[in-house]
CSV table of C-alpha atoms and ligand atoms in Angstrom, one decimal:
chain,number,residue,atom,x,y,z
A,1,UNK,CA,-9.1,19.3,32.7
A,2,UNK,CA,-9.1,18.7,36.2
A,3,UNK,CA,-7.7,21.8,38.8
A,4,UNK,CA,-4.6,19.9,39.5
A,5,UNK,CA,-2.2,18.6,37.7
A,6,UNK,CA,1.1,17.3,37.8
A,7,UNK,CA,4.0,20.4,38.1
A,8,UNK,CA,6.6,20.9,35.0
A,9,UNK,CA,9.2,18.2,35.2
A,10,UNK,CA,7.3,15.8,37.1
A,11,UNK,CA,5.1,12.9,36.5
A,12,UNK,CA,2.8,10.1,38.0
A,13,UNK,CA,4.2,6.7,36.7
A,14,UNK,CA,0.9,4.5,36.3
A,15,UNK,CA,0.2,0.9,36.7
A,16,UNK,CA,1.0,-1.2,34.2
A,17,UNK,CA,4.2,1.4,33.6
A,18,UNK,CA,5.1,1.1,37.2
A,19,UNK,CA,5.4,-2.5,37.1
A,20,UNK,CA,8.8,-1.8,34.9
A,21,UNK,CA,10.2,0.7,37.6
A,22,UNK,CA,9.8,-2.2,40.5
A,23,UNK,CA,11.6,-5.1,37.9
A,24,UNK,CA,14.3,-2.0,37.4
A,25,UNK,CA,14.7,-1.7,41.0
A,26,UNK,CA,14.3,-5.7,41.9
A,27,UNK,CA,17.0,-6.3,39.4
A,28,UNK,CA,19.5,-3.9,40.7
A,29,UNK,CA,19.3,-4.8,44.3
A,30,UNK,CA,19.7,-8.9,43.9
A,31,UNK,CA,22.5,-8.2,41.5
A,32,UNK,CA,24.2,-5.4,44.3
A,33,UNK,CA,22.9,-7.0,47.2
A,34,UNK,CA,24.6,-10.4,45.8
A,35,UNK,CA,28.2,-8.1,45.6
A,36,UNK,CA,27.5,-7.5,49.5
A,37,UNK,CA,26.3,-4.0,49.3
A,38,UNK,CA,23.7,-3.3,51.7
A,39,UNK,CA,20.7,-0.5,51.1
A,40,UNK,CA,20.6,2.7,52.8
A,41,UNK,CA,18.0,4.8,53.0
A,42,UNK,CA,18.7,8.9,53.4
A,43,UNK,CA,16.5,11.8,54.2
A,44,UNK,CA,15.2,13.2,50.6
A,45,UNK,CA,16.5,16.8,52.5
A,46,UNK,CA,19.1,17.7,54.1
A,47,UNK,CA,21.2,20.4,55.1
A,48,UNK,CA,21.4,22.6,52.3
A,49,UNK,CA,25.8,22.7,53.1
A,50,UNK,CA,26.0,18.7,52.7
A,51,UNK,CA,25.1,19.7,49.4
A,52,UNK,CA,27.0,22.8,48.7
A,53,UNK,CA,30.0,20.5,49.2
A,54,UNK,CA,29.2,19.2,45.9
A,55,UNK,CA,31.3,22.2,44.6
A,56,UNK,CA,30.3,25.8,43.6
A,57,UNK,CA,31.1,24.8,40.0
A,58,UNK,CA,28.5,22.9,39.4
A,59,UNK,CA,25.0,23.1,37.8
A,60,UNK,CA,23.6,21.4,40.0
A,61,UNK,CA,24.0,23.5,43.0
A,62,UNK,CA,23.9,26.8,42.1
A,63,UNK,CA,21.7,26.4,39.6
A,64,UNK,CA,19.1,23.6,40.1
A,65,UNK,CA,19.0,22.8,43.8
A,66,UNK,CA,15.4,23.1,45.3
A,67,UNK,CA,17.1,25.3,48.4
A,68,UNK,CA,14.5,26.2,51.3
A,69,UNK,CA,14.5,27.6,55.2
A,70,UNK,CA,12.0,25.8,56.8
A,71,UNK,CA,9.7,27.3,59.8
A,72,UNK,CA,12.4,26.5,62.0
A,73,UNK,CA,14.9,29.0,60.1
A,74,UNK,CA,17.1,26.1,58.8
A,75,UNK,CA,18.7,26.2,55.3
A,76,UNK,CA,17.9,22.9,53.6
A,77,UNK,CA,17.4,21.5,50.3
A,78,UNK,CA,16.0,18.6,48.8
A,79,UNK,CA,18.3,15.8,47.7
A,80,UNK,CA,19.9,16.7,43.9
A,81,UNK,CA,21.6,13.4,44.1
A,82,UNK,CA,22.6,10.8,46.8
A,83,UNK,CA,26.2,10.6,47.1
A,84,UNK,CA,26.9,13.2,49.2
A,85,UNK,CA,24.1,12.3,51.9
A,86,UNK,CA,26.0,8.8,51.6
A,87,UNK,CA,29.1,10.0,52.2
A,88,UNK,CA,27.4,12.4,54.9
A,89,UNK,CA,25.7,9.4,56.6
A,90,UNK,CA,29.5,7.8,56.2
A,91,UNK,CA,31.0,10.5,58.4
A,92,UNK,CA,27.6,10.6,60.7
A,93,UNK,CA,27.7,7.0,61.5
A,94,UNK,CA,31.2,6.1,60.8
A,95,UNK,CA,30.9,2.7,60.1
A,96,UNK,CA,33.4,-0.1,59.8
A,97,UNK,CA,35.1,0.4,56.0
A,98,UNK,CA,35.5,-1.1,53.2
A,99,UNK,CA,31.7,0.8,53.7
A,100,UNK,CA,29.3,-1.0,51.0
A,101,UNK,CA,25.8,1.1,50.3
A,102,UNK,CA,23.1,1.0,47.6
A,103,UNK,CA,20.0,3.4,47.6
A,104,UNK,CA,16.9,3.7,45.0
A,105,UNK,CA,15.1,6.5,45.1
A,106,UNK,CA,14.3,10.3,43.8
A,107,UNK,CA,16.4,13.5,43.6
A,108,UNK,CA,15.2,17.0,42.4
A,109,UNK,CA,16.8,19.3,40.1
A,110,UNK,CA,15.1,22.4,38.5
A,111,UNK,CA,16.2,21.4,35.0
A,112,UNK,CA,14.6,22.1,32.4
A,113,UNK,CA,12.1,19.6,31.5
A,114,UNK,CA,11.9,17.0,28.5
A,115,UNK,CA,11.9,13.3,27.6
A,116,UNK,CA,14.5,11.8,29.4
A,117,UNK,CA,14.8,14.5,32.1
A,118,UNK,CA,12.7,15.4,34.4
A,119,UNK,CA,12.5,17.7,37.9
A,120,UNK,CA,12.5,14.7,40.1
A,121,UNK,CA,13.8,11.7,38.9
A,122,UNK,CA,14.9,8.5,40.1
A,123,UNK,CA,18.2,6.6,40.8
A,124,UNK,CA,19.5,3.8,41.7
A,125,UNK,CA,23.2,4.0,43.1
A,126,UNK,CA,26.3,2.3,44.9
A,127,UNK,CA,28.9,3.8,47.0
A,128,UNK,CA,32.0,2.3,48.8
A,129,UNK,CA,34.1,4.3,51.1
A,130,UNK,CA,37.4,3.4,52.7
A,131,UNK,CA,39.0,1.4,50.2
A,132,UNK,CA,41.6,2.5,47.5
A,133,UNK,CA,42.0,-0.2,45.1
A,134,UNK,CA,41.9,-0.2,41.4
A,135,UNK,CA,40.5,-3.4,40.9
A,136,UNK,CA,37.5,-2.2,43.2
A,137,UNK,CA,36.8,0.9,40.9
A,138,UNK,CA,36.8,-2.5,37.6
A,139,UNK,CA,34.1,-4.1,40.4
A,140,UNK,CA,31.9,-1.1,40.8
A,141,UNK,CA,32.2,-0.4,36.6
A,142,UNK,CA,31.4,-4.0,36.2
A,143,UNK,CA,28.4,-4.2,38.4
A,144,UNK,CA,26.9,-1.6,36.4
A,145,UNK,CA,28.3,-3.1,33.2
A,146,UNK,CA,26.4,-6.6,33.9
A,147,UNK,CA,23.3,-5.2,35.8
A,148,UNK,CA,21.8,-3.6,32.1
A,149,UNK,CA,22.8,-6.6,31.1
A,150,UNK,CA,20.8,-8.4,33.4
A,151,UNK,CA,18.3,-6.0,32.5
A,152,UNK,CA,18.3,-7.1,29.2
A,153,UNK,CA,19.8,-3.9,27.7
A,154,UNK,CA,22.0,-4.4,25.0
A,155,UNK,CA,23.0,-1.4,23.2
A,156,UNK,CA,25.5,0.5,26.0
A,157,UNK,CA,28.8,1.7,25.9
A,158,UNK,CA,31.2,2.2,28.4
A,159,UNK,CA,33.3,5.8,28.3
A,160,UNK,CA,36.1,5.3,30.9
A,161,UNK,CA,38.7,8.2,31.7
A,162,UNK,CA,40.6,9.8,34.3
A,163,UNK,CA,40.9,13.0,35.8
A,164,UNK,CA,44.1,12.6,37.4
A,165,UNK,CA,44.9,12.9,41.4
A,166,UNK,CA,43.7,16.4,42.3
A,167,UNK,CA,46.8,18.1,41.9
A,168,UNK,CA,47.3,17.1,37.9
A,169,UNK,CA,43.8,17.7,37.7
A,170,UNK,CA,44.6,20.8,38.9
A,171,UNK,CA,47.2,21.8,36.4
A,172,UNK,CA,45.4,20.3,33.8
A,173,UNK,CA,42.4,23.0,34.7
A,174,UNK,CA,44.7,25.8,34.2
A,175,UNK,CA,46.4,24.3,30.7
A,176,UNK,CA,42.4,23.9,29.3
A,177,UNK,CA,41.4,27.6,31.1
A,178,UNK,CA,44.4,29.5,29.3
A,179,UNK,CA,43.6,26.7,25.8
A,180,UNK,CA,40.3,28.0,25.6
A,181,UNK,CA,40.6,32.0,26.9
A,182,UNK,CA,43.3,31.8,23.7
A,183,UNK,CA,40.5,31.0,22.0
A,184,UNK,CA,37.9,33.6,24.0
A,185,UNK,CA,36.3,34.9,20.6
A,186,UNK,CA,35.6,31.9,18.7
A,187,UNK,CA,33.4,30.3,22.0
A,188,UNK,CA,30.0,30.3,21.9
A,189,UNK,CA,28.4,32.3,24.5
A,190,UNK,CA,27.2,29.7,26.4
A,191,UNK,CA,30.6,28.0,26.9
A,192,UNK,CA,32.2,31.2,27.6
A,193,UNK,CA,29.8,31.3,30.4
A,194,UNK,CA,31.2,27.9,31.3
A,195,UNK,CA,34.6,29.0,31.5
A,196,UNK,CA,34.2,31.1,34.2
A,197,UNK,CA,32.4,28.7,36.2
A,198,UNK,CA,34.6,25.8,35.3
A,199,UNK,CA,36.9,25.2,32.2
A,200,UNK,CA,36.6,21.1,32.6
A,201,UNK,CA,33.0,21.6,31.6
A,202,UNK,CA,33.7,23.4,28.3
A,203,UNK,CA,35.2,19.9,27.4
A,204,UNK,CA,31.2,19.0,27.6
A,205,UNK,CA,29.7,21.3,25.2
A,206,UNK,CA,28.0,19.6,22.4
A,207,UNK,CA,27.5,22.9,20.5
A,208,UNK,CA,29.0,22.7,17.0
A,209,UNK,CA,30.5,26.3,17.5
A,210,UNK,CA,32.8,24.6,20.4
A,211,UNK,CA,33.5,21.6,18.3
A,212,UNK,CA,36.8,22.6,16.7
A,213,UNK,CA,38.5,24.5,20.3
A,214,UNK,CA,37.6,21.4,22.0
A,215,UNK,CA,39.2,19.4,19.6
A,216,UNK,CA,42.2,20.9,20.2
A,217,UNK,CA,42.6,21.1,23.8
A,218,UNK,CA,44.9,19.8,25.7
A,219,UNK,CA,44.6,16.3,27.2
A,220,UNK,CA,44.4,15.4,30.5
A,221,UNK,CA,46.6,12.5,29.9
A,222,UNK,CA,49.2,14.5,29.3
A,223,UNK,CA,49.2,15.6,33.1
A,224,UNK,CA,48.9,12.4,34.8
A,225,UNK,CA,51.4,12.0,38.3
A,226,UNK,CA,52.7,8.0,37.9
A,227,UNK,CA,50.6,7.4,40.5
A,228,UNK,CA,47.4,8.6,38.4
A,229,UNK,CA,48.7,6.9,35.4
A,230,UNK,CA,49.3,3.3,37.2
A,231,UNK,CA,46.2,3.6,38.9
A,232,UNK,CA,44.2,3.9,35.5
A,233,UNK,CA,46.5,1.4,33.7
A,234,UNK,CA,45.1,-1.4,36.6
A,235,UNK,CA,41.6,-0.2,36.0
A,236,UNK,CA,42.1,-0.9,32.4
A,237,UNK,CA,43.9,-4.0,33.0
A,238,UNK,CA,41.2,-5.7,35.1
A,239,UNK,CA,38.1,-4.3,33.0
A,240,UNK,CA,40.2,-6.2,30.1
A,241,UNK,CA,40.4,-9.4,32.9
A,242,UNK,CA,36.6,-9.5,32.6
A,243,UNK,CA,35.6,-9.2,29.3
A,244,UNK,CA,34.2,-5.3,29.0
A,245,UNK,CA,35.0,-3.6,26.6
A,246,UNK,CA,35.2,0.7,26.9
A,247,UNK,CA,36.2,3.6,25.1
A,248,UNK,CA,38.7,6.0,26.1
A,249,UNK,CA,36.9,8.8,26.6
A,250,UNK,CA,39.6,12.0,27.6
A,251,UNK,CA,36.5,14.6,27.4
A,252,UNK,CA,34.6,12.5,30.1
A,253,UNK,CA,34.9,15.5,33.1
A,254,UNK,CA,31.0,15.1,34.1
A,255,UNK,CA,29.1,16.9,36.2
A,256,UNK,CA,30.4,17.0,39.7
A,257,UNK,CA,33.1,18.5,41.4
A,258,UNK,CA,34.2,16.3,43.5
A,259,UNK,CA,35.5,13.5,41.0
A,260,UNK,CA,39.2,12.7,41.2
A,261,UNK,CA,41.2,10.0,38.9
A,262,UNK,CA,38.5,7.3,37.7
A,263,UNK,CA,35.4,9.0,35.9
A,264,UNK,CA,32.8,6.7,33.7
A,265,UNK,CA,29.9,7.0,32.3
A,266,UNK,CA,27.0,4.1,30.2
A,267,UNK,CA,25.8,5.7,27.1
A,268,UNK,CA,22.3,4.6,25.5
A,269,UNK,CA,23.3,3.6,21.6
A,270,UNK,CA,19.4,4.5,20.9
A,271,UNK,CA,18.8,8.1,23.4
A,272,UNK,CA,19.9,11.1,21.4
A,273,UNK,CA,23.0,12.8,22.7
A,274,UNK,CA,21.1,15.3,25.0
A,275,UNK,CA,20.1,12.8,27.0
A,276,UNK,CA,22.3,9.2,25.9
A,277,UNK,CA,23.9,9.0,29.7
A,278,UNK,CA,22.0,6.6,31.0
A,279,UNK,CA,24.6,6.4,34.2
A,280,UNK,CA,28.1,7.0,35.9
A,281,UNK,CA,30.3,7.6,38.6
A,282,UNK,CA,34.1,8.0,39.7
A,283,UNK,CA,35.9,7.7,42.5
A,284,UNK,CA,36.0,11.3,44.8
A,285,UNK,CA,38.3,10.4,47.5
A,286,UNK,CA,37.9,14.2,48.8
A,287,UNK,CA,34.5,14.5,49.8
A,288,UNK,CA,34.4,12.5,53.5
A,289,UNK,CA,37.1,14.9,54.0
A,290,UNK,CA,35.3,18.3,52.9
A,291,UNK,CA,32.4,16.8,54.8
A,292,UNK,CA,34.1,17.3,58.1
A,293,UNK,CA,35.4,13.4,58.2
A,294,UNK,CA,38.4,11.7,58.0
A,295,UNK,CA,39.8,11.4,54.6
A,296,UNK,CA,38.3,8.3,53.2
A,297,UNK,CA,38.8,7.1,49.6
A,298,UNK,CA,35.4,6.5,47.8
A,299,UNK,CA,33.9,5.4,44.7
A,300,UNK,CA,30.4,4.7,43.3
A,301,UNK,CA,27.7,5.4,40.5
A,302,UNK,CA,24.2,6.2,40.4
A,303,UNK,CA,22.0,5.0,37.3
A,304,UNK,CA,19.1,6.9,35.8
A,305,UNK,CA,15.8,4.7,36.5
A,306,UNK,CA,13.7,7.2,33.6
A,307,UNK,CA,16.1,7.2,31.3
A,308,UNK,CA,17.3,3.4,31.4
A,309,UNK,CA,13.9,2.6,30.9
A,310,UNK,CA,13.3,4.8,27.6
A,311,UNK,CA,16.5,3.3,26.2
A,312,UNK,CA,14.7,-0.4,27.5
A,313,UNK,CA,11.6,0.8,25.0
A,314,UNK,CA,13.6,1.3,22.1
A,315,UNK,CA,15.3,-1.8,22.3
A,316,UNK,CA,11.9,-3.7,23.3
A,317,UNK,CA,13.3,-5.3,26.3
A,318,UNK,CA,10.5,-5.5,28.0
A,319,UNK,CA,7.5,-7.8,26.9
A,320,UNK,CA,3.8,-7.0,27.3
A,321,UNK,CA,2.7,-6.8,31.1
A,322,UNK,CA,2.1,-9.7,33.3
A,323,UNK,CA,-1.5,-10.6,34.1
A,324,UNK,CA,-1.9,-8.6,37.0
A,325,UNK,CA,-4.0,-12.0,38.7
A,326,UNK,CA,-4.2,-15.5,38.2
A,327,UNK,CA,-7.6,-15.9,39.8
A,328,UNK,CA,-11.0,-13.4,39.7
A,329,UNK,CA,-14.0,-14.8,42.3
A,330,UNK,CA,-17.6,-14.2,41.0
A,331,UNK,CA,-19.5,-14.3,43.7
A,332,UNK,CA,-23.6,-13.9,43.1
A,333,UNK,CA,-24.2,-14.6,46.6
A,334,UNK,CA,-23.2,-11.1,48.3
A,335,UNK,CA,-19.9,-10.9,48.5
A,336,UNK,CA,-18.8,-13.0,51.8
A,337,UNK,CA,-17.4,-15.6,49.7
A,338,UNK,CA,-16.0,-13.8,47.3
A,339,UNK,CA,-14.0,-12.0,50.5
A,340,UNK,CA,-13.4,-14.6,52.1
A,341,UNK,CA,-11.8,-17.4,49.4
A,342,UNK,CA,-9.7,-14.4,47.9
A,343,UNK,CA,-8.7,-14.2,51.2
A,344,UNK,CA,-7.8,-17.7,51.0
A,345,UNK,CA,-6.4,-18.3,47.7
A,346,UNK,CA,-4.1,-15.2,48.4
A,347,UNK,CA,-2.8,-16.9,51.5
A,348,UNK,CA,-2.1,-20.1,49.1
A,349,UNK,CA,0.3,-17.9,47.5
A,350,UNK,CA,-1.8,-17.6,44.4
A,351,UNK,CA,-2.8,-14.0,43.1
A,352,UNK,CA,-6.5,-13.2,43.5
A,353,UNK,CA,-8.8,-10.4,42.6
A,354,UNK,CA,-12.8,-9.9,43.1
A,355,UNK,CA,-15.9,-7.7,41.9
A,356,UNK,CA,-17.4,-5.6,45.1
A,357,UNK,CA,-20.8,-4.1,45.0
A,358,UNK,CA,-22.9,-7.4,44.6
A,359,UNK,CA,-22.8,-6.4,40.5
A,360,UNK,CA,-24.5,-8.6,38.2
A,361,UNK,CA,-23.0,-12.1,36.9
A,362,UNK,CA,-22.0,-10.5,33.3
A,363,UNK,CA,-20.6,-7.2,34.8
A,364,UNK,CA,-18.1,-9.3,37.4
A,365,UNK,CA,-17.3,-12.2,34.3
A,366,UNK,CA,-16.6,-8.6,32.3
A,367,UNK,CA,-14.7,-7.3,35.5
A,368,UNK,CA,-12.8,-11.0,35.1
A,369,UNK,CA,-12.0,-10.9,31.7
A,370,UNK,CA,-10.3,-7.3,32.3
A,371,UNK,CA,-8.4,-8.6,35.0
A,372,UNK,CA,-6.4,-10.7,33.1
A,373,UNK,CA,-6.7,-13.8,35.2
A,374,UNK,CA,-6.4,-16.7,33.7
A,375,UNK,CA,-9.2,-18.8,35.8
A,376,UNK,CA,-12.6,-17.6,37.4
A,377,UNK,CA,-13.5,-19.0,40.5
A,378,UNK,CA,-17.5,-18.3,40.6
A,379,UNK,CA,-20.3,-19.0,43.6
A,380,UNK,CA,-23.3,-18.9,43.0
A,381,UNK,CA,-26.4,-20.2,45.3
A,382,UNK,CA,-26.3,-23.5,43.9
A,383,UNK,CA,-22.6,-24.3,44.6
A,384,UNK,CA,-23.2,-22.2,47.8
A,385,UNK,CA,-25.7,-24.8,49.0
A,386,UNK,CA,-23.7,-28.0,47.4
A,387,UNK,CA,-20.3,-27.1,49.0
A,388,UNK,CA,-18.7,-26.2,46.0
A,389,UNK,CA,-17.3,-23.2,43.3
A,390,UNK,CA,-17.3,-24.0,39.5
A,391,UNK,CA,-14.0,-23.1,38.2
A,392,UNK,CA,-13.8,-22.2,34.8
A,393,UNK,CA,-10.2,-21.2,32.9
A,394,UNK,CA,-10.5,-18.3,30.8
A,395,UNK,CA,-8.1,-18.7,28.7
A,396,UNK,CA,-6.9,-21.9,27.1
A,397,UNK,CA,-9.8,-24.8,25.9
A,398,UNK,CA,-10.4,-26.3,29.1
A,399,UNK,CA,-13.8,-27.2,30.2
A,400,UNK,CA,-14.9,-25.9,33.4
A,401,UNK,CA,-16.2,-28.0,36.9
A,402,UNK,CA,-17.1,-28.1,39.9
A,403,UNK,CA,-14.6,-28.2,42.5
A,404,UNK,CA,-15.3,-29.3,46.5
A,405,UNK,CA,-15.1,-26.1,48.5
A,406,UNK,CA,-12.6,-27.8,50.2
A,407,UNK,CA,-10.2,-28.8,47.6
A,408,UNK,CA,-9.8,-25.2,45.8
A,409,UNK,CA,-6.5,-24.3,46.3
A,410,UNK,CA,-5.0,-27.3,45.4
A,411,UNK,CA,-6.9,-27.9,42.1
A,412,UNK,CA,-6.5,-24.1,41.1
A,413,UNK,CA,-2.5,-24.7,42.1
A,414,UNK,CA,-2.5,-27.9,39.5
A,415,UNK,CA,-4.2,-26.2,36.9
A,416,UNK,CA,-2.1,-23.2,37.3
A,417,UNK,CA,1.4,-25.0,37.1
B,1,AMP,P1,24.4,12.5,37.6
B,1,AMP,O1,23.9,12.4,39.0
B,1,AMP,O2,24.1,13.9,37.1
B,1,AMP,O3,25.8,12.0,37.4
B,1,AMP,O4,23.4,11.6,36.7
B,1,AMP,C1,23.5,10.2,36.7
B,1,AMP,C2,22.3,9.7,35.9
B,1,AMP,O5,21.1,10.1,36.4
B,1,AMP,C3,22.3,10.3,34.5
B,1,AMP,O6,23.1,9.5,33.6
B,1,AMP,C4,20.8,10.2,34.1
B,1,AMP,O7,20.5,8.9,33.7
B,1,AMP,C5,20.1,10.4,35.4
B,1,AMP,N1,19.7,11.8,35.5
B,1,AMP,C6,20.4,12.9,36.0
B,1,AMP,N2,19.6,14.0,35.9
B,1,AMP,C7,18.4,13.6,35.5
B,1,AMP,C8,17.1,14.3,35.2
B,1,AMP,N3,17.0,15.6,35.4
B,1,AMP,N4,16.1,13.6,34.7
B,1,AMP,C9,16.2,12.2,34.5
B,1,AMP,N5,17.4,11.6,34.7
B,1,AMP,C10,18.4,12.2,35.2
C-alpha cells in the first residue's frame, strides 16, 4: 500500500470513469446555457456566516460543515452546497434580475461515507433570483426533468410539494411539533432527536418505528394561505402544460431551511432509498434577505453528479468508452517526427497520440494497439528518406500504403469519415 491514500469519503475519479463526469457536465451546461443561464463560478470557501444562514436546523451546518479560522483569524468553511454563495454573490454584485446562474462543481460535508455519498461530492446546479412566477418554478422543474432525459436516464420520478408561504409553514411546524410530542414515546430515538432540532424533518425518517406517527400527521395542505395554494395549483397546471408527470409528495420538507412554498426532488427508480435523490430544489424567497440584501424571490436546484451517474450504471446508459485517439505515430527514427506530425495532425483537428523513448517498433505498434486508435501512422528510415509515412488502419480490413508526407491529413481525414 502506498503511504497516502485517499481520506474517508473521498475519491480520485480515473480516466476512462472521468470521461462520464465531463459528458455529465457538457450535457447540463448546453441544455441550461440554451435556457439563458449563464455559469458562475464561487469561491469553494467562504465565510463560515454565509453558510450559517442556511438555518441552525439543519444537518448540514451544525453537523457536517468543514468549519475552519484560517491564519488570519477568519471563520470560514468550505462550501456544503452552492446556493447560498449564489445568492451571496447575488447580494455582492447585485446584478440586473430576473438573475439566471448555473455552477458545476464540489461541496464538502462530513457525512458519513458510502456508495452514493461521499465527503466531497459534486453538483451541478441552477439559481434564479428576482422573479416570482409559477410558471418559472414548472421551467426550472422542467430543465431538470428533460436534462436526465437528455442524459439518457430513464427511470426518475418527480416528487413535487409545497411548504406553504412562511407563515403556514410556520403553523403547520407547530401542528406536526405538538402531532408528534403526542406521540413522544412511540418515536424512535433518533427522530426524537429530530424533533428538537426541527419537527418538518421527522416527516423524513425512513425508520420503520416512525412509520405509523408519520402516517398520521397532519398535512401541510391543510395549512396553505390562498396565495400558497394558487401558487402551487399554477405550478401543477403548467408541469401538466408540458407533459411531466409528478407525484404529490406532502412529506417532501428536505433538507434545508430556507425552502418556502415549491419543494421537489428526482428520485432514482434503481438507487436504494438511502440514497434514491438523485436531485432537487424549491424556491427560498428569504435567503437574499437574511443575507443582508434586498428581498428577492429565488428558486433553483442542484443535481448530484456521483449519484446520477450510479443510477446511469444501473440503467446502462452509458456505452463502452470512446477510443481515447484516432491516430498513434510510430516513429523508428527518433522521435522528431513522431512530435512533430502529432503536432500536425492534432492541429487538423484529428486526435493523436505517440510512443516517447525511441522504444522498439513492436513495443510502440503494442503502445498503438492499447491506444485504441483506429489508424497508425508509422516512419520509419525508408519513408523518412522517400517523403512519405505508411498508414495502416488497425481496425477494420483495409490494407495499408504509403501516403506523401505532404498529403497526410487529408487522406487520414477521408479514411477517418
Ligand atoms: P442537497 O444539496 O442536500 O439538496 O442535495 C442535492 C443532491 O446532491 C442530492 O440529491 C444528491 O444527489 C447530492 N448529494 C448531497 N449530498 C451528497 C453526498 N454527501 N454525496 C453525494 N451526493 C450528495
Amino acid at each position: 500500500m502506498s503511504a497516502f491514500q485517499t481520506s474517508p469519503g473521498t475519491r480520485d475519479i480515473l480516466p476512462p470513469e472521468s470521461a462520464r463526469f465531463r459528458r455529465f457536465v457538457d450535457v447540463f451546461a448546453d441544455l441550461v446555457e440554451a435556457a439563458g443561464y449563464g455559469l458562475i463560478i464561487p469561491p469553494m470557501f467562504e465565510d463560515l456566516g454565509v453558510f450559517q444562514r442556511l438555518g441552525e436546523a439543519t444537518d448540514v451546518v451544525t453537523k457536517e460543515m468543514y468549519a475552519f479560522a484560517d491564519r488570519g483569524g477568519r471563520q470560514l468553511a468550505l462550501r456544503p452546497e452552492q446556493t447560498a454563495s449564489v445568492v451571496r454573490a447575488f447580494v455582492q454584485h447585485r446584478p440586473p434580475t430576473p438573475w439566471k446562474a448555473w455552477y458545476a462543481g464540489p461541496n464538502f460535508r462530513q457525512e458519513r461515507a458510502q456508495r452514493g455519498r461521499y465527503r466531497q461530492f459534486d453538483q451541478v446546479g441552477i439559481e434564479i433570483l428576482g422573479a416570482d412566477d409559477p410558471y418559472l418554478d414548472v421551467e426550472v422543474i422542467a430543465l431538470g426533468w428533460r436534462f436526465y432525459a437528455a442524459l439518457g436516464l430513464r427511470q426518475v420520478t418527480l416528487l413535487l410539494n409545497s411548504l406553504g408561504e412562511p407563515d403556514d409553514r410556520a403553523r403547520y411546524t407547530a401542528a406536526l411539533a405538538a402531532h408528534f410530542e403526542a406521540n413522544l414515546d412511540a418515536l424512535s430515538a433518533e427522530s426524537q432527536q429530530t424533533l428538537q432540532r426541527n419537527p418538518l424533518r421527522v416527516l423524513d425518517s425512513k425508520r420503520a418505528q416512525d412509520a405509523e406517527i408519520v402516517a398520521g400527521a397532519p398535512h401541510i395542505a391543510d395549512f396553505y394561505s390562498d396565495a400558497a395554494a394558487a401558487h402551487f395549483a399554477a405550478v401543477q397546471d403548467g408541469l401538466g402544460a408540458l407533459d411531466i408527470p409528478f407525484v404529490l409528495d406532502s412529506k417532501l420538507v428536505r433538507g434545508l431551511d430556507y425552502y418556502r412554498r415549491t419543494t421537489f426532488e428526482y428520485q432514482g427508480a434503481t438507487l436504494d432509498s438511502a440514497q434514491n435523490a438523485l436531485g432537487g430544489g424549491g424556491r427560498y424567497d428569504g435567503l437574499a434577505e437574511d443575507l443582508g440584501g434586498p428581498a428577492t424571490p429565488g428558486i433553483g436546484f442542484a443535481l448530484g453528479v456521483d449519484r446520477t451517474l450510479l443510477a446511469c450504471d444501473d440503467e446502462g446508459v452509458f456505452g463502452p468508452p470512446p477510443h481515447a485517439v484516432d491516430v498513434f505515430v510510430v516513429d523508428t527514427t527518433g522521435g522528431r517526427e513522431a512530435l512533430m506530425i502529432t503536432d500536425e495532425v492534432r492541429a487538423a483537428g484529428l486526435r493523436a497520440d505517440r510512443a516517447y523513448e525511441n522504444r522498439s517498433m513492436k513495443s510502440q505498434m503494442k503502445a498503438a494497439d492499447r491506444s485504441g486508435a483506429a489508424i497508425a501512422v508509422l516512419v520509419g528510415s525508408d519513408e523518412l528518406a522517400a517523403g512519405t509515412v505508411t498508414v495502416r488502419p488497425l481496425r477494420g480490413d483495409g490494407e495499408q500504403r504509403a501516403v506523401p508526407r505532404n498529403e497526410l491529413t487529408s487522406h487520414l481525414r477521408k479514411l477517418l469519415s
